[in-house]
CSV table of C-alpha atoms in Angstrom, one decimal:
chain,number,residue,atom,x,y,z
A,1,MET,CA,125.5,170.1,168.1
A,2,GLY,CA,123.7,166.8,167.3
A,3,PHE,CA,124.0,163.5,169.0
A,4,PRO,CA,121.8,160.5,167.9
A,5,GLY,CA,118.7,160.2,170.1
A,6,ARG,CA,119.1,163.6,171.7
A,7,ALA,CA,116.4,165.1,169.5
A,8,GLY,CA,113.7,162.5,169.9
A,9,GLY,CA,114.0,160.6,166.6
A,10,ASN,CA,116.1,159.0,164.0
A,11,TYR,CA,118.2,161.0,161.6
A,12,PHE,CA,116.4,162.3,158.6
A,13,THR,CA,117.9,162.5,155.1
A,14,GLN,CA,118.0,165.9,153.6
A,15,SER,CA,115.2,165.0,151.2
A,16,ASP,CA,113.1,163.9,154.2
A,17,THR,CA,113.8,167.3,155.9
A,18,LYS,CA,112.7,169.2,152.8
A,19,GLY,CA,109.5,167.2,152.7
A,20,ILE,CA,108.7,167.9,156.3
A,21,ALA,CA,109.5,171.5,155.8
A,22,MET,CA,107.1,171.7,152.8
A,23,MET,CA,104.3,170.1,154.7
A,24,ALA,CA,104.9,172.5,157.6
A,25,THR,CA,105.0,175.5,155.3
A,26,THR,CA,101.6,174.6,153.9
A,27,GLU,CA,100.1,174.3,157.3
A,28,MET,CA,101.6,177.5,158.6
A,29,THR,CA,100.9,179.8,155.7
A,30,ASP,CA,97.2,178.8,156.0
A,31,ASN,CA,97.2,180.4,159.4
A,32,PRO,CA,96.7,184.2,159.1
A,33,THR,CA,97.9,184.9,162.6
A,34,THR,CA,101.2,183.2,161.9
A,35,ALA,CA,101.6,184.9,158.5
A,36,ALA,CA,101.4,188.3,160.2
A,37,SER,CA,103.9,187.4,162.9
A,38,ARG,CA,107.2,189.2,163.0
A,39,VAL,CA,110.6,187.7,164.0
A,40,THR,CA,114.2,188.9,163.7
A,41,VAL,CA,117.2,186.7,163.4
A,42,LEU,CA,120.6,188.0,164.3
A,43,GLY,CA,123.4,185.9,162.9
A,44,LEU,CA,123.4,184.0,159.6
A,45,GLY,CA,125.9,181.3,160.0
A,46,ALA,CA,124.8,177.8,159.1
A,47,MET,CA,122.5,177.4,162.1
A,48,GLY,CA,121.2,181.0,162.0
A,49,SER,CA,120.4,180.8,158.3
A,50,ALA,CA,118.5,177.5,158.9
A,51,ILE,CA,116.5,179.2,161.6
A,52,ALA,CA,115.7,182.2,159.5
A,53,ARG,CA,114.8,180.1,156.5
A,54,THR,CA,112.5,178.0,158.6
A,55,PHE,CA,110.6,181.1,159.8
A,56,VAL,CA,110.4,182.5,156.2
A,57,GLU,CA,109.1,179.2,154.8
A,58,ARG,CA,106.4,179.1,157.5
A,59,GLY,CA,105.0,182.5,156.8
A,60,TYR,CA,106.7,184.7,159.3
A,61,ARG,CA,107.7,188.2,158.4
A,62,THR,CA,111.4,187.7,159.0
A,63,THR,CA,114.0,190.4,159.4
A,64,VAL,CA,117.6,189.2,159.2
A,65,TRP,CA,121.0,190.8,160.0
A,66,ASN,CA,124.6,189.5,159.7
A,67,ARG,CA,127.9,191.3,160.1
A,68,THR,CA,128.8,190.0,156.6
A,69,ALA,CA,125.8,191.4,154.8
A,70,SER,CA,126.2,189.2,151.7
A,71,LYS,CA,125.0,186.2,153.8
A,72,SER,CA,121.5,187.6,153.9
A,73,ALA,CA,121.1,187.5,150.1
A,74,PRO,CA,119.7,183.9,149.8
A,75,LEU,CA,117.3,184.6,152.6
A,76,VAL,CA,116.1,187.9,151.0
A,77,ASP,CA,115.5,185.9,147.8
A,78,ALA,CA,113.4,183.5,149.9
A,79,GLY,CA,111.3,186.4,151.3
A,80,ALA,CA,113.2,187.8,154.3
A,81,THR,CA,114.0,191.5,154.8
A,82,ALA,CA,117.6,192.4,155.4
A,83,ALA,CA,118.4,195.1,158.0
A,84,ALA,CA,121.5,197.3,157.6
A,85,THR,CA,122.3,197.2,161.3
A,86,ALA,CA,121.6,195.0,164.2
A,87,ALA,CA,119.7,197.8,165.9
A,88,GLU,CA,117.5,198.2,162.9
A,89,ALA,CA,116.8,194.5,162.9
A,90,VAL,CA,115.9,194.4,166.6
A,91,ALA,CA,113.6,197.4,166.2
A,92,ALA,CA,111.7,195.5,163.4
A,93,SER,CA,110.2,192.7,165.5
A,94,PRO,CA,108.9,191.9,169.0
A,95,LEU,CA,110.8,188.6,169.0
A,96,VAL,CA,114.6,188.6,168.4
A,97,VAL,CA,116.4,185.3,167.9
A,98,VAL,CA,120.2,185.5,168.3
A,99,CYS,CA,122.4,182.8,166.9
A,100,LEU,CA,126.1,183.8,166.7
A,101,LEU,CA,129.5,182.1,167.0
A,102,ASP,CA,130.0,182.3,170.7
A,103,SER,CA,129.0,184.3,173.8
A,104,ALA,CA,131.6,187.0,173.2
A,105,ALA,CA,130.0,187.7,169.8
A,106,VAL,CA,126.6,187.9,171.4
A,107,ASP,CA,127.9,190.4,174.0
A,108,GLU,CA,129.4,192.6,171.2
A,109,VAL,CA,126.1,192.6,169.2
A,110,LEU,CA,123.9,193.2,172.2
A,111,ALA,CA,126.1,196.2,173.1
A,112,SER,CA,125.2,197.7,169.8
A,113,VAL,CA,121.4,197.4,170.3
A,114,ASP,CA,121.4,198.7,173.9
A,115,ASP,CA,119.0,201.5,173.1
A,116,VAL,CA,116.3,199.5,171.2
A,117,VAL,CA,115.9,196.3,173.2
A,118,ALA,CA,113.3,197.6,175.7
A,119,GLY,CA,110.0,195.7,175.3
A,120,LYS,CA,111.6,193.0,173.2
A,121,VAL,CA,111.9,189.3,173.8
A,122,LEU,CA,115.5,188.1,173.2
A,123,VAL,CA,116.0,184.4,172.6
A,124,ASN,CA,119.7,183.6,172.5
A,125,LEU,CA,120.3,180.2,170.8
A,126,THR,CA,124.1,180.6,170.9
A,127,SER,CA,126.2,178.0,172.7
A,128,GLY,CA,127.4,179.2,176.1
A,129,SER,CA,127.6,178.4,179.8
A,130,PRO,CA,124.9,178.7,182.5
A,131,ALA,CA,126.8,181.6,184.0
A,132,GLN,CA,126.9,183.4,180.7
A,133,ALA,CA,123.2,182.8,180.2
A,134,ARG,CA,122.4,184.3,183.7
A,135,ALA,CA,124.6,187.3,183.0
A,136,LYS,CA,122.7,188.0,179.7
A,137,GLU,CA,119.4,187.7,181.5
A,138,ARG,CA,120.5,190.4,183.9
A,139,TRP,CA,121.7,192.6,181.1
A,140,ALA,CA,118.3,192.2,179.3
A,141,SER,CA,116.3,192.8,182.5
A,142,GLU,CA,118.2,196.0,183.3
A,143,ARG,CA,117.2,197.3,179.8
A,144,GLY,CA,113.5,196.4,180.0
A,145,ALA,CA,113.7,193.3,177.8
A,146,GLU,CA,112.7,189.7,178.5
A,147,TYR,CA,115.3,187.0,178.0
A,148,ILE,CA,115.2,183.3,177.1
A,149,ASP,CA,118.3,181.3,176.8
A,150,GLY,CA,118.3,178.4,174.4
A,151,LYS,CA,120.4,175.6,173.1
A,152,LEU,CA,119.8,173.6,169.9
A,153,MET,CA,120.4,169.8,170.0
A,154,GLY,CA,120.7,168.9,166.3
A,155,ASP,CA,122.3,170.1,163.1
A,156,PRO,CA,121.3,172.9,160.6
A,157,PRO,CA,119.7,170.7,157.9
A,158,TYR,CA,117.2,169.4,160.5
A,159,VAL,CA,116.0,172.7,161.9
A,160,GLY,CA,112.2,172.7,161.7
A,161,THR,CA,111.9,169.0,162.1
A,162,PRO,CA,111.3,166.7,165.2
A,163,ASN,CA,115.0,165.8,164.8
A,164,VAL,CA,116.0,169.0,166.6
A,165,THR,CA,115.4,169.7,170.2
A,166,VAL,CA,115.2,173.3,171.4
A,167,LEU,CA,116.2,173.6,175.1
A,168,LEU,CA,114.9,176.8,176.6
A,169,SER,CA,115.0,178.5,180.0
A,170,GLY,CA,114.3,182.0,181.3
A,171,SER,CA,111.2,184.3,181.3
A,172,ARG,CA,108.1,182.2,181.6
A,173,SER,CA,105.8,184.9,180.4
A,174,ALA,CA,108.0,185.4,177.3
A,175,PHE,CA,108.1,181.6,176.7
A,176,ASP,CA,104.3,181.4,177.0
A,177,ALA,CA,103.8,184.3,174.5
A,178,HIS,CA,106.2,182.9,171.9
A,179,ALA,CA,106.2,179.1,172.4
A,180,SER,CA,104.3,178.4,169.2
A,181,THR,CA,106.9,180.4,167.2
A,182,LEU,CA,109.8,178.7,168.8
A,183,ARG,CA,108.2,175.3,168.2
A,184,GLU,CA,108.7,175.9,164.5
A,185,LEU,CA,112.3,175.1,165.0
A,186,GLY,CA,111.9,171.6,166.5
A,187,GLY,CA,110.7,169.9,169.7
A,188,VAL,CA,110.8,172.4,172.6
A,189,GLY,CA,111.8,171.6,176.2
A,190,TYR,CA,111.3,174.4,178.7
A,191,HIS,CA,113.5,173.9,181.7
A,192,GLY,CA,112.4,176.7,184.1
A,193,GLU,CA,112.8,180.4,184.8
A,194,ASP,CA,116.4,180.2,185.8
A,195,ALA,CA,118.0,181.3,182.5
A,196,GLY,CA,121.0,179.0,183.0
A,197,LEU,CA,119.0,175.8,183.1
A,198,ALA,CA,119.0,175.2,179.3
A,199,ALA,CA,122.7,175.5,179.2
A,200,VAL,CA,123.0,173.0,182.1
A,201,GLU,CA,120.9,170.5,180.2
A,202,PHE,CA,122.8,171.1,176.9
A,203,MET,CA,126.3,170.8,178.5
A,204,ALA,CA,125.3,167.7,180.3
A,205,GLN,CA,123.7,166.0,177.3
A,206,VAL,CA,126.7,166.8,175.0
A,207,ALA,CA,129.1,165.7,177.7
A,208,MET,CA,127.3,162.4,178.0
A,209,GLY,CA,127.7,161.9,174.3
A,210,TYR,CA,131.4,162.7,174.3
A,211,GLU,CA,132.1,160.6,177.4
A,212,MET,CA,130.4,157.6,175.7
A,213,LEU,CA,132.0,158.1,172.4
A,214,ILE,CA,135.6,158.4,173.6
A,215,GLY,CA,135.1,155.3,175.6
A,216,PHE,CA,133.8,153.5,172.5
A,217,LEU,CA,136.9,154.6,170.5
A,218,HIS,CA,139.1,153.1,173.2
A,219,VAL,CA,137.2,149.9,173.1
A,220,LEU,CA,137.5,149.8,169.3
A,221,LYS,CA,141.2,150.2,169.7
A,222,LEU,CA,141.3,147.2,172.0
A,223,VAL,CA,139.1,145.1,169.7
A,224,ARG,CA,141.2,145.9,166.7
A,225,ALA,CA,144.4,145.1,168.6
A,226,GLU,CA,143.0,141.6,169.2
A,227,GLY,CA,142.2,141.1,165.5
A,228,VAL,CA,138.4,141.4,165.7
A,229,ASP,CA,136.4,143.2,163.0
A,230,VAL,CA,135.5,146.6,164.5
A,231,THR,CA,132.4,147.1,162.2
A,232,GLU,CA,130.8,143.8,163.3
A,233,PHE,CA,131.7,144.6,166.9
A,234,GLY,CA,130.1,148.0,166.6
A,235,GLU,CA,126.9,146.4,165.3
A,236,ARG,CA,126.8,144.0,168.3
A,237,VAL,CA,127.4,146.9,170.7
A,238,ALA,CA,124.6,148.9,169.1
A,239,GLY,CA,122.3,146.0,169.7
A,240,SER,CA,123.1,145.9,173.4
A,241,LEU,CA,122.3,149.6,174.1
A,242,ALA,CA,118.7,148.9,174.8
A,243,ALA,CA,119.8,147.5,178.2
A,244,TYR,CA,121.2,150.9,179.3
A,245,PRO,CA,118.1,153.2,179.7
A,246,PRO,CA,116.8,151.4,182.8
A,247,LEU,CA,120.3,151.2,184.3
A,248,LEU,CA,120.8,155.0,183.7
A,249,THR,CA,117.5,155.7,185.4
A,250,ALA,CA,118.4,153.4,188.3
A,251,ILE,CA,121.8,155.1,188.8
A,252,ALA,CA,120.2,158.6,188.8
A,253,THR,CA,117.6,157.5,191.3
A,254,ALA,CA,120.4,156.1,193.6
A,255,VAL,CA,122.3,159.3,193.4
A,256,ALA,CA,119.2,161.3,194.2
A,257,SER,CA,118.4,159.2,197.2
A,258,GLY,CA,122.0,158.6,198.4
A,259,GLU,CA,121.2,154.9,198.7
A,260,TYR,CA,123.4,152.8,196.5
A,261,PRO,CA,122.2,149.2,195.8
A,262,PRO,CA,124.6,146.8,194.1
A,263,ASP,CA,123.5,147.9,190.6
A,264,LEU,CA,126.2,146.1,188.7
A,265,GLY,CA,127.1,143.9,191.6
A,266,PRO,CA,129.1,144.8,194.7
A,267,ILE,CA,132.0,147.0,193.8
A,268,ARG,CA,134.3,144.7,195.7
A,269,VAL,CA,133.6,142.2,193.0
A,270,GLN,CA,133.7,144.7,190.2
A,271,ALA,CA,137.2,145.9,191.4
A,272,ALA,CA,138.7,142.4,190.7
A,273,LEU,CA,137.3,142.6,187.1
A,274,MET,CA,138.9,146.0,186.7
A,275,ASP,CA,142.3,144.5,187.3
A,276,ASP,CA,141.7,142.1,184.5
A,277,MET,CA,140.5,144.9,182.1
A,278,ILE,CA,143.6,147.0,182.9
A,279,ASP,CA,145.9,144.1,182.3
A,280,HIS,CA,144.2,143.2,179.1
A,281,ARG,CA,144.6,146.8,177.7
A,282,GLU,CA,148.2,147.1,178.7
A,283,SER,CA,149.0,143.7,177.2
A,284,VAL,CA,148.0,144.8,173.7
A,285,GLY,CA,149.3,148.4,174.0
A,286,VAL,CA,146.0,150.2,174.5
A,287,GLU,CA,145.8,153.2,176.8
A,288,ALA,CA,144.2,152.3,180.2
A,289,VAL,CA,144.0,155.6,182.1
A,290,ARG,CA,140.2,155.6,182.2
A,291,MET,CA,140.1,152.1,183.6
A,292,ARG,CA,142.7,152.9,186.2
A,293,GLN,CA,140.7,155.9,187.3
A,294,VAL,CA,137.6,153.7,187.8
A,295,LYS,CA,139.7,151.1,189.7
A,296,GLU,CA,141.1,153.9,192.0
A,297,LEU,CA,137.6,155.1,192.8
A,298,MET,CA,136.4,151.6,193.5
A,299,ASP,CA,139.4,150.9,195.8
A,300,ARG,CA,138.8,154.1,197.7
A,301,ARG,CA,135.1,153.3,198.2
A,302,ILE,CA,135.9,149.8,199.3
A,303,ALA,CA,138.5,151.1,201.8
A,304,ASP,CA,135.8,153.4,203.2
A,305,GLY,CA,133.7,150.4,204.0
A,306,HIS,CA,131.3,150.5,201.1
A,307,GLY,CA,132.3,147.5,199.1
A,308,GLU,CA,128.8,146.0,199.1
A,309,GLN,CA,127.4,149.1,197.3
A,310,GLY,CA,127.1,149.4,193.5
A,311,PHE,CA,128.9,151.4,190.8
A,312,SER,CA,126.5,154.3,191.4
A,313,SER,CA,128.2,154.9,194.8
A,314,LEU,CA,131.3,156.2,193.1
A,315,PHE,CA,129.4,159.4,192.7
A,316,GLU,CA,130.3,160.2,196.3
A,317,LEU,CA,134.0,160.5,195.3
A,318,LEU,CA,133.6,162.8,192.3
A,319,ALA,CA,133.9,166.2,194.0
A,320,LYS,CA,136.9,168.2,192.7
A,321,GLU,CA,139.8,168.0,195.1
A,322,GLY,CA,141.7,171.0,196.4
């Protein structure tokens, strides 16, 4: 899953990516330690194949497995070794990277390698929840394996470049032992020994992207309804985004401290503006449910005697009811 800016750089073209990969391959194959390293990749979808290919190109002795065996052929041609079973693949390497469709698929594959995971380091790069990550860590620990949960911020063509961020959490000793290998996939962020923390970061980062983008689509609907060129408006909005990083930091600081200065002005003033925004949307037939939700929260906060506080104070009202 890739959102602009989440991976620490601008988008690369595919030709840029190939160039970076070629440079990195030259650097890595000159390193005899790396050339002798072994890694297994379970799952050869688009992302799994990109992961395996990156390891192969950088001199790793790479074993691959996929339920549909034919998907391993291009990687075998590139220098990987295909295993007939997942258990055989796990047995081949001390480091096992898992990248499957979903958490249920991971559970099914892990059940088939139950007898061979002892002493291995499992790095699960499959999307999933914090609770699923913690459950898999317990499963691995009970069988004598070390577990790292990971999430990839980026898309398959950019694996192996700085345009992918690898979020990791779990066994610190396993991370320290294999950090250099995992850094082959992109920029690495280690979030702590709680195996669920990488998933927390991933879910929050992706949610932030979707929250912003659905809001942007609503605004484009409004702008178009008023006859304004949406492309030109989009360019102007893009130019204004530089003002948001300090605001986001200030809001997070306010939430952490529980003290809410008037970051966008007192909410008693903002609430009046919200009425105008709701009326505007409804006058041109654009859905206004999100603005109504914000206005409701502001009204509740004002009624509680906090009208001089800022937008950040709405955080206090976001607990799930019931």
